[in-house]
mmCIF file with all atom_site columns, C-alpha atoms in Angstrom:
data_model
loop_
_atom_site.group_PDB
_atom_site.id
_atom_site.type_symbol
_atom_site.label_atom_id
_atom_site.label_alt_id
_atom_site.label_comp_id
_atom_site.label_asym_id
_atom_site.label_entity_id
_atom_site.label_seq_id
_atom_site.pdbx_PDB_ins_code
_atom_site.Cartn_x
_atom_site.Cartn_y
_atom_site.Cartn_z
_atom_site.occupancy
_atom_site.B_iso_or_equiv
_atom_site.pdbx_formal_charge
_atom_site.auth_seq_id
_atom_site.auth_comp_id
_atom_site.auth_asym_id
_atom_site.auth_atom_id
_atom_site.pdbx_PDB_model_num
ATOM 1   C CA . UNK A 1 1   ? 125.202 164.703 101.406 1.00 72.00 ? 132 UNK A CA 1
ATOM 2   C CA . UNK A 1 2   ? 123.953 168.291 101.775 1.00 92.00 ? 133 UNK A CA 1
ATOM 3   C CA . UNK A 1 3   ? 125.999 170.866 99.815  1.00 96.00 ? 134 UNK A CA 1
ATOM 4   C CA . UNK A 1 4   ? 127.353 173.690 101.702 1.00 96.00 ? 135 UNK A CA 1
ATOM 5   C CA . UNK A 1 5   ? 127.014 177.374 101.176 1.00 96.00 ? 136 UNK A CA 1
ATOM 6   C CA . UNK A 1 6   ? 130.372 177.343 99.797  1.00 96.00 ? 137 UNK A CA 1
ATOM 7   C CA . UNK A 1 7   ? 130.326 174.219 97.559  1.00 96.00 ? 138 UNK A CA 1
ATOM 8   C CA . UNK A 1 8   ? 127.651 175.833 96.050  1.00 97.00 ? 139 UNK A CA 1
ATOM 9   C CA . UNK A 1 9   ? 128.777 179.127 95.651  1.00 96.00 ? 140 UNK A CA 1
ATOM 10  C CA . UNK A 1 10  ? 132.001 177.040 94.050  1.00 96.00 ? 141 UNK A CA 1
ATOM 11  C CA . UNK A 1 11  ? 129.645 174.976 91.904  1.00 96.00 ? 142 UNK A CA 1
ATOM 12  C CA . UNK A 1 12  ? 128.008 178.493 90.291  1.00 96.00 ? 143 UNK A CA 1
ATOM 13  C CA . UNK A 1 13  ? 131.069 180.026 89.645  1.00 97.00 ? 144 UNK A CA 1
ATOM 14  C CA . UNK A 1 14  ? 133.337 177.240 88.242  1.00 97.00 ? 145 UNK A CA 1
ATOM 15  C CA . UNK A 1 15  ? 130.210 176.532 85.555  1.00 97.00 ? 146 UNK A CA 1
ATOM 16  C CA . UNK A 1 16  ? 129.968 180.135 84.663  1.00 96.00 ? 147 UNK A CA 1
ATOM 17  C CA . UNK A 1 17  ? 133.515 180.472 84.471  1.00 97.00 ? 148 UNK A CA 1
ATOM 18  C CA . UNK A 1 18  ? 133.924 177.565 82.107  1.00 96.00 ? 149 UNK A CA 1
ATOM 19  C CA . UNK A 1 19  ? 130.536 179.122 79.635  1.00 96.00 ? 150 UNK A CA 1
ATOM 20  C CA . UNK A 1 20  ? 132.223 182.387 80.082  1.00 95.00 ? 151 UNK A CA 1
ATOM 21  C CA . UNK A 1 21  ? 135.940 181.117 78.686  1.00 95.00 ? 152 UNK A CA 1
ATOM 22  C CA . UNK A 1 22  ? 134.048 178.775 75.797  1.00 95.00 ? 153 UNK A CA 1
ATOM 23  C CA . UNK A 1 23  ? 131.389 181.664 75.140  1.00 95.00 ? 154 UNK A CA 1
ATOM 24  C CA . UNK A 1 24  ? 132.098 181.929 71.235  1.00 90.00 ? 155 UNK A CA 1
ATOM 25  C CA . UNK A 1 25  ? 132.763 178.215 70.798  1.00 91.00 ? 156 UNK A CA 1
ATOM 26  C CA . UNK A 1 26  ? 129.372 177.457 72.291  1.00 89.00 ? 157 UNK A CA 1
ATOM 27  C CA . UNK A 1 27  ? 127.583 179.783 70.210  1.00 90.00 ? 158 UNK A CA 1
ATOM 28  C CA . UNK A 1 28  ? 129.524 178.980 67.128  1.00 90.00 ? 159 UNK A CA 1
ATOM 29  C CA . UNK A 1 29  ? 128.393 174.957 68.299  1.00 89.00 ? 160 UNK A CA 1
ATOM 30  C CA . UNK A 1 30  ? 124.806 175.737 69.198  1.00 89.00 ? 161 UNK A CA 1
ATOM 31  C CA . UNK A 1 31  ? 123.346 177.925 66.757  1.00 86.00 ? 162 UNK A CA 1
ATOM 32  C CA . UNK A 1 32  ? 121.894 176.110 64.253  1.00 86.00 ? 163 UNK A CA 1
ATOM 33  C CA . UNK A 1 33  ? 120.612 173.256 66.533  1.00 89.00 ? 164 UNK A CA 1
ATOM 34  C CA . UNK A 1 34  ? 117.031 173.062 65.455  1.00 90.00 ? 165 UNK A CA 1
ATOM 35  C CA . UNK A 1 35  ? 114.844 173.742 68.901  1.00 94.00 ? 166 UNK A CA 1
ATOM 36  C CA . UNK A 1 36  ? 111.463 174.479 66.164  1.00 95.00 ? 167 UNK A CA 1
ATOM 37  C CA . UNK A 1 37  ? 109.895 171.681 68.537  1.00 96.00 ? 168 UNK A CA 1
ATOM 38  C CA . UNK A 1 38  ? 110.681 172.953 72.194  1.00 97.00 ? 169 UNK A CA 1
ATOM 39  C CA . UNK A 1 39  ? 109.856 176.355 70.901  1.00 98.00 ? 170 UNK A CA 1
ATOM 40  C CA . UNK A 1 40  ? 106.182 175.160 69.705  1.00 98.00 ? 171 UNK A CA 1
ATOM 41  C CA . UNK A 1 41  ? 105.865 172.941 72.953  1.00 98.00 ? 172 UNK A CA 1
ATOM 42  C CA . UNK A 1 42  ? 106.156 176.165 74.825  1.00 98.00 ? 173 UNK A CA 1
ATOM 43  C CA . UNK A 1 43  ? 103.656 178.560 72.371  1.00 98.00 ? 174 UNK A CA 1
ATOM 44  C CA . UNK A 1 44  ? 100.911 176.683 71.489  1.00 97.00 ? 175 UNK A CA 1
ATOM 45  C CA . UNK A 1 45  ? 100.475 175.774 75.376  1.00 97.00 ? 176 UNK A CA 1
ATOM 46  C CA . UNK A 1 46  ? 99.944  179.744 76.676  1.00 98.00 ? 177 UNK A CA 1
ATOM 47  C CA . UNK A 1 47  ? 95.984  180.282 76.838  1.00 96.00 ? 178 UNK A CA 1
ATOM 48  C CA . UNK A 1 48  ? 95.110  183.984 75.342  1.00 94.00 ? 179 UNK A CA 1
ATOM 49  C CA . UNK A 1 49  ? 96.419  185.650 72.425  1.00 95.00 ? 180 UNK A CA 1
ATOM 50  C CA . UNK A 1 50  ? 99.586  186.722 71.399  1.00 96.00 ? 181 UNK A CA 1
ATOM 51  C CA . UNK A 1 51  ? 101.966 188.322 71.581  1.00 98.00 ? 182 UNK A CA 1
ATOM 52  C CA . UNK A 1 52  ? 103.447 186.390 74.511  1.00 98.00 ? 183 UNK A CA 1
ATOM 53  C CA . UNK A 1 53  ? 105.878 187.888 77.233  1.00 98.00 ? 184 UNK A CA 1
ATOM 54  C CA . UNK A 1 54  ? 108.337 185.281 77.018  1.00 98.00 ? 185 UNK A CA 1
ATOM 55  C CA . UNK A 1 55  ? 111.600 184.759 80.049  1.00 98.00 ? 186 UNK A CA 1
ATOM 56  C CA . UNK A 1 56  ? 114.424 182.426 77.726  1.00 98.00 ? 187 UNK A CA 1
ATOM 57  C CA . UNK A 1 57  ? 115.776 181.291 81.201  1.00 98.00 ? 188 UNK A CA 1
ATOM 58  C CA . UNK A 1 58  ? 119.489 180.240 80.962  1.00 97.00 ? 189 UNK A CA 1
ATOM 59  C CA . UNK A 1 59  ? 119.623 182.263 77.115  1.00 97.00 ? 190 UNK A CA 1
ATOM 60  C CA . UNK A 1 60  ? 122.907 181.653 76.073  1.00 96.00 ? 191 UNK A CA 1
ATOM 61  C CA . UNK A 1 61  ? 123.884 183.766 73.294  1.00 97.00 ? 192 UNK A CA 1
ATOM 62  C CA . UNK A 1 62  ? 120.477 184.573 72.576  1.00 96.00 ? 193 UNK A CA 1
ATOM 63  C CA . UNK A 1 63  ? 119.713 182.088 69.811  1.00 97.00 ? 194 UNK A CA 1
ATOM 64  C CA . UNK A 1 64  ? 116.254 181.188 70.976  1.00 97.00 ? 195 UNK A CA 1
ATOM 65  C CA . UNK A 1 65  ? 115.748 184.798 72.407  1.00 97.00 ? 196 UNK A CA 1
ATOM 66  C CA . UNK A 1 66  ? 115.918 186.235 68.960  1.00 97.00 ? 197 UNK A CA 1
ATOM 67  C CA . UNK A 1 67  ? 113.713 183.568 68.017  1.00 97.00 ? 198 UNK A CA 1
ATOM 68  C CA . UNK A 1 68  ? 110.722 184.434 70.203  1.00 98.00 ? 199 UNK A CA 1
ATOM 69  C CA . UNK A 1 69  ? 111.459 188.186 69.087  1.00 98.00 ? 200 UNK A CA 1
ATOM 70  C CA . UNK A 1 70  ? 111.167 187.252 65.874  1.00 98.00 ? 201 UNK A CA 1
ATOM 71  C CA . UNK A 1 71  ? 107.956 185.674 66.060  1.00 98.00 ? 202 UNK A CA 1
ATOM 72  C CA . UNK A 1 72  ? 106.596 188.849 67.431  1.00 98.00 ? 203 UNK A CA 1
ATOM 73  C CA . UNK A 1 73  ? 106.473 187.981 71.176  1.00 98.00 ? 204 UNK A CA 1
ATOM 74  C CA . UNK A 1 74  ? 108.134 190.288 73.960  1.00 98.00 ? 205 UNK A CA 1
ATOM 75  C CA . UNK A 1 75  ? 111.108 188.129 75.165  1.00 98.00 ? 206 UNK A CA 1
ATOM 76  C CA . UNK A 1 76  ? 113.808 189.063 77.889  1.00 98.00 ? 207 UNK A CA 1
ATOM 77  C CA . UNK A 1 77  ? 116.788 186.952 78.619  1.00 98.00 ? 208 UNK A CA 1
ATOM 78  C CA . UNK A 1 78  ? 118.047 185.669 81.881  1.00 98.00 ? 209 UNK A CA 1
ATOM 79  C CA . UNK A 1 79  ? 121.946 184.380 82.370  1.00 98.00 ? 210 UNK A CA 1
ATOM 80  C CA . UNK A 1 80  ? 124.355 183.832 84.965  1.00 98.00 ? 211 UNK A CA 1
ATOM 81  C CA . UNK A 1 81  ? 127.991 183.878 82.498  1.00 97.00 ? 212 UNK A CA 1
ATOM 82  C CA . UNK A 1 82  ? 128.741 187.459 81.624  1.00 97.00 ? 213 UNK A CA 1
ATOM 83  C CA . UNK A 1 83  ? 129.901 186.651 78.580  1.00 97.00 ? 214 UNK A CA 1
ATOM 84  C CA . UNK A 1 84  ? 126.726 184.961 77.588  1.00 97.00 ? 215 UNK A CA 1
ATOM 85  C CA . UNK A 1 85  ? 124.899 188.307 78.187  1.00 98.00 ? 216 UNK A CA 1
ATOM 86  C CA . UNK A 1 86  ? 126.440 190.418 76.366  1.00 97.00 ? 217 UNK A CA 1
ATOM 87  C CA . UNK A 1 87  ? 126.511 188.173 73.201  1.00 97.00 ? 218 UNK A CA 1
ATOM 88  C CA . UNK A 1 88  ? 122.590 187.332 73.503  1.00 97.00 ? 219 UNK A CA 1
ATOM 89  C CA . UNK A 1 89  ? 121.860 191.392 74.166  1.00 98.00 ? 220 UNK A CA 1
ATOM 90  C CA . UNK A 1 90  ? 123.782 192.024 70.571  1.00 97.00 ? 221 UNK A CA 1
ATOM 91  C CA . UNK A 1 91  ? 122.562 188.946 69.002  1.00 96.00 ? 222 UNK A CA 1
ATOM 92  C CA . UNK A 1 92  ? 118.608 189.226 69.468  1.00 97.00 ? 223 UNK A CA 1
ATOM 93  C CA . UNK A 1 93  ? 118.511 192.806 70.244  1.00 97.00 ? 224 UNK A CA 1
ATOM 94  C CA . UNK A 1 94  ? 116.555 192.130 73.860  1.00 98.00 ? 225 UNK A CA 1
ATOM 95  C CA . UNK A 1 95  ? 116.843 193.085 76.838  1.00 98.00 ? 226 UNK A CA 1
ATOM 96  C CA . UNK A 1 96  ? 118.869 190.454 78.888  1.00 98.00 ? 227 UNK A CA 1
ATOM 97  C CA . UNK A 1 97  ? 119.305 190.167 82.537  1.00 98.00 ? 228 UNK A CA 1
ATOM 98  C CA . UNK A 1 98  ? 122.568 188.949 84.506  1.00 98.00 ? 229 UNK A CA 1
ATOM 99  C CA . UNK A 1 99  ? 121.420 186.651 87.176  1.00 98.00 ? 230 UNK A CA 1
ATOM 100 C CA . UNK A 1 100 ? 122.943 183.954 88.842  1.00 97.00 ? 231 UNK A CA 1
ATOM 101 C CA . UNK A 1 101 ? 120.221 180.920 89.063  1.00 97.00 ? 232 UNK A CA 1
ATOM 102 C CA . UNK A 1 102 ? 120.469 180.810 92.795  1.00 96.00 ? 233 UNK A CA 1
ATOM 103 C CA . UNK A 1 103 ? 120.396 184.541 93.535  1.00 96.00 ? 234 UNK A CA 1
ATOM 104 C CA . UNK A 1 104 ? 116.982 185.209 90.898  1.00 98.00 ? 235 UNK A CA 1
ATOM 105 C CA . UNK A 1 105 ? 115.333 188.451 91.638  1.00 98.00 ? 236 UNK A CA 1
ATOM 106 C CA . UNK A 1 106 ? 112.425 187.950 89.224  1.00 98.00 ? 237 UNK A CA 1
ATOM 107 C CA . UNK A 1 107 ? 108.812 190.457 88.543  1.00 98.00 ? 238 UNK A CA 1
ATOM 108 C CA . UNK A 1 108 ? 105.878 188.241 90.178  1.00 98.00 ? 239 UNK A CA 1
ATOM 109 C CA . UNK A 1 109 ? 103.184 187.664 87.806  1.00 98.00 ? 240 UNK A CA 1
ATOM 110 C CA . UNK A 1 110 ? 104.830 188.898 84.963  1.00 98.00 ? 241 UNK A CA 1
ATOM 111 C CA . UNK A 1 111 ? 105.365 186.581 82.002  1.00 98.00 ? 242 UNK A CA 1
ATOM 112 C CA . UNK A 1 112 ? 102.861 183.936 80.469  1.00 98.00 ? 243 UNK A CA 1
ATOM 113 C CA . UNK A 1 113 ? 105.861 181.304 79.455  1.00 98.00 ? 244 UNK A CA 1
ATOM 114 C CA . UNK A 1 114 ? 109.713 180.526 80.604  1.00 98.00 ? 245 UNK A CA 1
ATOM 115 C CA . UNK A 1 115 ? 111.488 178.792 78.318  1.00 98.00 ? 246 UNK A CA 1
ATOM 116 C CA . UNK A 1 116 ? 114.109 177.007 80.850  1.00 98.00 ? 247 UNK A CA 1
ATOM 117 C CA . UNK A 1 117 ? 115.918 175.276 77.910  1.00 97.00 ? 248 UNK A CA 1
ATOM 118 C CA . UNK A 1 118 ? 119.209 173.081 78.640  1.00 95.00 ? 249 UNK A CA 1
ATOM 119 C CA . UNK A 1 119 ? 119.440 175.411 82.102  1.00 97.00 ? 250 UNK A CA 1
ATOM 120 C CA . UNK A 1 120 ? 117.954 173.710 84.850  1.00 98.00 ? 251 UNK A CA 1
ATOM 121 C CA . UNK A 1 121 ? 120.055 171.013 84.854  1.00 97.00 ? 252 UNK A CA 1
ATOM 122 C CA . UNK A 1 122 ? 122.835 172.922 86.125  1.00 97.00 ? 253 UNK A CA 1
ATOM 123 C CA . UNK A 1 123 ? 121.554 173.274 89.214  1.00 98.00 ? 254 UNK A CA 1
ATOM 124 C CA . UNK A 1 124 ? 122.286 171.291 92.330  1.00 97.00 ? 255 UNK A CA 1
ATOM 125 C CA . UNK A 1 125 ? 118.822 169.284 93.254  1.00 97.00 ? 256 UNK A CA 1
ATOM 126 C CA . UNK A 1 126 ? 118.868 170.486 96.893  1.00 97.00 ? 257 UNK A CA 1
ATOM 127 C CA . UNK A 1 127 ? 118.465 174.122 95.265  1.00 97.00 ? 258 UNK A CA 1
ATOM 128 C CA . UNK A 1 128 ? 116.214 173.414 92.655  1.00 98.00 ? 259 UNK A CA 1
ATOM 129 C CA . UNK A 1 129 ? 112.575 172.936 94.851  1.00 98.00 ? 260 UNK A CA 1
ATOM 130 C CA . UNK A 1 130 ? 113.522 176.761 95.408  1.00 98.00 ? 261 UNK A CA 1
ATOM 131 C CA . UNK A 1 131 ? 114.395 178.070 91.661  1.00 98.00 ? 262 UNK A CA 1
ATOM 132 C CA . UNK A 1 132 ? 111.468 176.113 90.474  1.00 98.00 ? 263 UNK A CA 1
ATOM 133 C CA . UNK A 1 133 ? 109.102 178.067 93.428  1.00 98.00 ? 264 UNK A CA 1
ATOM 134 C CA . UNK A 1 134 ? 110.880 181.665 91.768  1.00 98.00 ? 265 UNK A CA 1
ATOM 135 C CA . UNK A 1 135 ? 109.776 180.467 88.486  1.00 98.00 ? 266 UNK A CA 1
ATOM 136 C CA . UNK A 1 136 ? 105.886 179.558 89.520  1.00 98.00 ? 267 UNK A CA 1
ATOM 137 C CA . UNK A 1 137 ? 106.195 183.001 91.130  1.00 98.00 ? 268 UNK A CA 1
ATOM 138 C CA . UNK A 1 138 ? 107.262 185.149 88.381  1.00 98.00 ? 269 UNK A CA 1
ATOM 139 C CA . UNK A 1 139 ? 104.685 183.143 85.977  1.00 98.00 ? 270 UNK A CA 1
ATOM 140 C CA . UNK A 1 140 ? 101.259 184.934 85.627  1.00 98.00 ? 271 UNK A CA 1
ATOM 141 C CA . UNK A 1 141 ? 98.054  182.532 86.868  1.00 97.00 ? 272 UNK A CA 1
ATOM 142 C CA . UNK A 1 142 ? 98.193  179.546 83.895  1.00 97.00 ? 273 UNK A CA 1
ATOM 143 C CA . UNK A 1 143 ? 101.470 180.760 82.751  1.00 98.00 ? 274 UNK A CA 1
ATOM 144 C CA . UNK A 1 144 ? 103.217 177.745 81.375  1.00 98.00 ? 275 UNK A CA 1
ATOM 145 C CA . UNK A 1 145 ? 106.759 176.076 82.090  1.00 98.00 ? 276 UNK A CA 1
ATOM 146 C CA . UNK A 1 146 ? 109.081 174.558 79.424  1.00 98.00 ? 277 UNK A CA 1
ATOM 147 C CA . UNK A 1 147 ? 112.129 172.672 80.666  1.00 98.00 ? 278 UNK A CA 1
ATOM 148 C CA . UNK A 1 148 ? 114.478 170.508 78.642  1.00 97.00 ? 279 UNK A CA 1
ATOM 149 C CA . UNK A 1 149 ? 117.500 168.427 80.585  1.00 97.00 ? 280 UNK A CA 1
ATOM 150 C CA . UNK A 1 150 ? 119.558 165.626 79.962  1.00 96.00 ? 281 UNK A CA 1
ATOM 151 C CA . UNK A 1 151 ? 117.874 162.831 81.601  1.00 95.00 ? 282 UNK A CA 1
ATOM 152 C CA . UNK A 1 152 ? 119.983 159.893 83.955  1.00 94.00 ? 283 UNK A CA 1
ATOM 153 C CA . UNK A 1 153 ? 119.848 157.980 87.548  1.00 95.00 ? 284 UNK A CA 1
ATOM 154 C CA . UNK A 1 154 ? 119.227 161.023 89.816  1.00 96.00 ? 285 UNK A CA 1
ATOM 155 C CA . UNK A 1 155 ? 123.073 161.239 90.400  1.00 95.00 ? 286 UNK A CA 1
ATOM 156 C CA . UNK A 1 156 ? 124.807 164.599 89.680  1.00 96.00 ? 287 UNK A CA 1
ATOM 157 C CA . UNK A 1 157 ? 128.604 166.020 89.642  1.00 95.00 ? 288 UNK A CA 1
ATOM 158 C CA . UNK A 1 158 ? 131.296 167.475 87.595  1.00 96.00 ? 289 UNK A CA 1
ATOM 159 C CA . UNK A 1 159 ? 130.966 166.538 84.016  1.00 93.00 ? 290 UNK A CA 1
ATOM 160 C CA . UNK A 1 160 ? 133.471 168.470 81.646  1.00 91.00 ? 291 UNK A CA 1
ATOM 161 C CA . UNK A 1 161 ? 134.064 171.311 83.901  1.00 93.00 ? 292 UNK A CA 1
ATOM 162 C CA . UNK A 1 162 ? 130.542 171.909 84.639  1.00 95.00 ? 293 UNK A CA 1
ATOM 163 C CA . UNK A 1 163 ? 127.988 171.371 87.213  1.00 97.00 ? 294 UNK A CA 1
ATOM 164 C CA . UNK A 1 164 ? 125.048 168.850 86.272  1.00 97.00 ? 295 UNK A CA 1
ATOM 165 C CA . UNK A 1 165 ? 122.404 166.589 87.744  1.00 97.00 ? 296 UNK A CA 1
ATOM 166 C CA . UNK A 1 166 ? 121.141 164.125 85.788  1.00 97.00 ? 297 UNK A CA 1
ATOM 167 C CA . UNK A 1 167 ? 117.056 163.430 87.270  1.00 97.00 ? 298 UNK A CA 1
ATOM 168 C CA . UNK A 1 168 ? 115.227 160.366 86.117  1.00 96.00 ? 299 UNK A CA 1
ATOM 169 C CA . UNK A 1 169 ? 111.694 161.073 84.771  1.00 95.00 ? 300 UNK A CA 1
ATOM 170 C CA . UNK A 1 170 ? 109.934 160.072 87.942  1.00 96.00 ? 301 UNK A CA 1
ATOM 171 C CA . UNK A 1 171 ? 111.683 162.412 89.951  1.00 97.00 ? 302 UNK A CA 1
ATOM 172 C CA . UNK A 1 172 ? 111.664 165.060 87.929  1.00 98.00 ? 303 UNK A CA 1
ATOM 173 C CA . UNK A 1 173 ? 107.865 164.715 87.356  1.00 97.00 ? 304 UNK A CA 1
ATOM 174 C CA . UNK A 1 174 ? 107.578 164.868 91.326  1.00 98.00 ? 305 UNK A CA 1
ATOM 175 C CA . UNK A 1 175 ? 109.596 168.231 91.715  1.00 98.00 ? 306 UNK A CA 1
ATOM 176 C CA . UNK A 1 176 ? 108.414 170.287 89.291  1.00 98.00 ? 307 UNK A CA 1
ATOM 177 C CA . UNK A 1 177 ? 104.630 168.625 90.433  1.00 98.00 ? 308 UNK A CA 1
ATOM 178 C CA . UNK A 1 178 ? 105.871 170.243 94.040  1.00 97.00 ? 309 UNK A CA 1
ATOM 179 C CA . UNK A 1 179 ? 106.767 173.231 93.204  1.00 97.00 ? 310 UNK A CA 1
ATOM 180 C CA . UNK A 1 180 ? 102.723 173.928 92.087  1.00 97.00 ? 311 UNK A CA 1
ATOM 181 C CA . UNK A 1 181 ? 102.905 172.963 88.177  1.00 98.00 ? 312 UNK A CA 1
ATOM 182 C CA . UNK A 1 182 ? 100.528 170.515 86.610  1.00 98.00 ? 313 UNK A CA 1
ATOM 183 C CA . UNK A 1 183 ? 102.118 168.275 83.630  1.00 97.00 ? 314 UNK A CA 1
ATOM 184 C CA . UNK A 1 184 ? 101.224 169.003 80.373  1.00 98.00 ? 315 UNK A CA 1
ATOM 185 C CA . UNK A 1 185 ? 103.329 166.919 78.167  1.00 97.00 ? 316 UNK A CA 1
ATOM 186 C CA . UNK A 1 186 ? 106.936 165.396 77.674  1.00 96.00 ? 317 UNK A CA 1
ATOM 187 C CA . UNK A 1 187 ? 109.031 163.960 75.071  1.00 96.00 ? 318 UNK A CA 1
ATOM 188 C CA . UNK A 1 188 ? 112.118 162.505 74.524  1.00 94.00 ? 319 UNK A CA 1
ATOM 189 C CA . UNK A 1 189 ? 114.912 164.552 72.184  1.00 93.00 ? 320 UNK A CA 1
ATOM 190 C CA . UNK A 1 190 ? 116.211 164.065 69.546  1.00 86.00 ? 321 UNK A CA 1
ATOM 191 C CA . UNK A 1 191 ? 113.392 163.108 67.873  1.00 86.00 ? 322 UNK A CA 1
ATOM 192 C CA . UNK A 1 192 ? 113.243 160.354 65.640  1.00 85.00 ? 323 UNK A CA 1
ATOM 193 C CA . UNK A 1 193 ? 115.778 158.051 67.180  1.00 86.00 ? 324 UNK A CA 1
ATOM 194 C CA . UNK A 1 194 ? 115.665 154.875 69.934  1.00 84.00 ? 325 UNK A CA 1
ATOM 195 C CA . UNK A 1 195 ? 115.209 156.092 73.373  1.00 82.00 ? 326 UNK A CA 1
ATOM 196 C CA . UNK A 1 196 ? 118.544 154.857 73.697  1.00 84.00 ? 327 UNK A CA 1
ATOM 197 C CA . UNK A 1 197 ? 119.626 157.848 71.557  1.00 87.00 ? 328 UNK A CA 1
ATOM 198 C CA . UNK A 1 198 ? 117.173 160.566 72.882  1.00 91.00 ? 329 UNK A CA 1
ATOM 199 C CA . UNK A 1 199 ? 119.478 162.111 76.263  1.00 94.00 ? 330 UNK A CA 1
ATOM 200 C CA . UNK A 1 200 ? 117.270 164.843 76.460  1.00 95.00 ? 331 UNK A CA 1
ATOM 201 C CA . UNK A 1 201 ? 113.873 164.770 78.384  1.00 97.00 ? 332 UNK A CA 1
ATOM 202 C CA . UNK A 1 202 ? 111.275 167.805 77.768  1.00 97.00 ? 333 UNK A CA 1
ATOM 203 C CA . UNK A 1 203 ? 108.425 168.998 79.667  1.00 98.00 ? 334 UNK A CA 1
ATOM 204 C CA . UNK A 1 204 ? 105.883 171.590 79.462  1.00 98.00 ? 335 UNK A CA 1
ATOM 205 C CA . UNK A 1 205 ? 104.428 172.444 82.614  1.00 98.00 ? 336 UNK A CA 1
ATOM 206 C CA . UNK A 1 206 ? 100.642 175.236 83.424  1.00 98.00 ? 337 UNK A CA 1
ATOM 207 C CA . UNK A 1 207 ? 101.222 176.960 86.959  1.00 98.00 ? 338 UNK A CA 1
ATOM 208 C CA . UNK A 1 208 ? 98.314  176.116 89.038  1.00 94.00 ? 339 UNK A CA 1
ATOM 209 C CA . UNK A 1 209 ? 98.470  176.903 92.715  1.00 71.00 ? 340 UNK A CA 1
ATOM 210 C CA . UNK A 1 210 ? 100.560 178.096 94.883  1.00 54.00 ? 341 UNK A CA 1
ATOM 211 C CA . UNK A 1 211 ? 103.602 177.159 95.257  1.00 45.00 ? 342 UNK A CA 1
ATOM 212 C CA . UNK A 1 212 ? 103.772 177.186 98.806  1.00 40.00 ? 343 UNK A CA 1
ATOM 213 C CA . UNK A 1 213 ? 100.138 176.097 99.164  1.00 36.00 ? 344 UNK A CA 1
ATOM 214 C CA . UNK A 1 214 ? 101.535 172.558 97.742  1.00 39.00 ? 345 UNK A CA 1
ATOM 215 C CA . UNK A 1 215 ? 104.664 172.198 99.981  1.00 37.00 ? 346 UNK A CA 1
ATOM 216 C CA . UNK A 1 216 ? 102.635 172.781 102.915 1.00 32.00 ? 347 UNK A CA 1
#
């Protein structure tokens, strides 16, 4: 069943809303998770030499923005939930832009990687074919893609006051691959365990051709 303009502009603003009330809770929650291996996934993938201008799409509080700063590379954050914002612009010290992930107004050919960490997910799959085209766009030529999502049965709802859809591997392979990226790897997290264990699937994605090119 196709979502409506306003079931989705209820879907954005319920999630935010619930981020935006649980803002210090989530950061207090989610800061020491150890993301080394998404970060490296992401790095050692960008052809040329650093430093990298990196968009941490969906930044949170800004624990992996500060991150990339730290390494050196030129990050800016992207986030819908207010709240969010502010905390990642004091946190990491970068600039951080307020977006709403189906309203993007992103630079074309302007950064070599997005980090789209625990993000994508949270947005409804008859949207996504067009956030994944704004994020080919605003790549460079060979820029490379990083997503990370909580894998399931391609079925997608309300879960704990947010907004999620749950994409089996197949299908996620199949919209990203329409959108104009070619697969470079995936993995299953947390590492280490049965794939029982591991909800979370990663990808790391080159932009090759155009976006449009491929749908047509």
């Amino acid at each position: 069943m196709k979502l409506k303009p306003q079931d989705l502009e209820q879907i954005s603003a319920l999630t935010l809303e619930h981020y935006n009330q649980r803002a210090g809770d989530f950061f207090d929650g989610t800061r020491n998770h150890d993301v080394s291996q998404n970060i490296a996934a992401l790095l050692e993938r960008i052809e040329g030499e650093p430093p990298y201008t990196i968009l941490d799409f969906g930044c949170g509080p800004g624990r992996d923005l500060k991150t990339f700063s730290e390494l050196g590379h030129a990050a800016v954050g992207l986030d819908g939930a207010r709240q969010f914002v502010e905390m990642a612009r004091a946190y990491s010290g970068c600039e951080v832009w307020q977006q709403d992930f189906l309203r993007l107004d992103l630079p074309g050919g302007h950064f070599d990687g997005v980090f789209a960490n625990a993000s994508l997910f949270h947005v409804a799959s008859q949207e996504l074919p067009r956030v994944l085209r704004d994020l080919h766009a605003t790549l460079k030529p060979g820029g490379v893609l990083f997503t990370s999502n909580p894998h399931g049965h391609n079925d997608e709802g309300w879960n704990r006051g947010r907004y999620g859809a749950y994409h089996d591997p197949d299908s996620w392979r199949s919209l990203v691959s329409d959108a104009g990226f070619a697969e470079l790897a995936h993995y299953y997290r947390p590492p280490g365990l049965p794939r029982e264990q591991q909800p979370w699937l990663a990808s790391v994605w080159r932009k090759t051709g155009s976006s449009a090119d491929r749908a047509g």
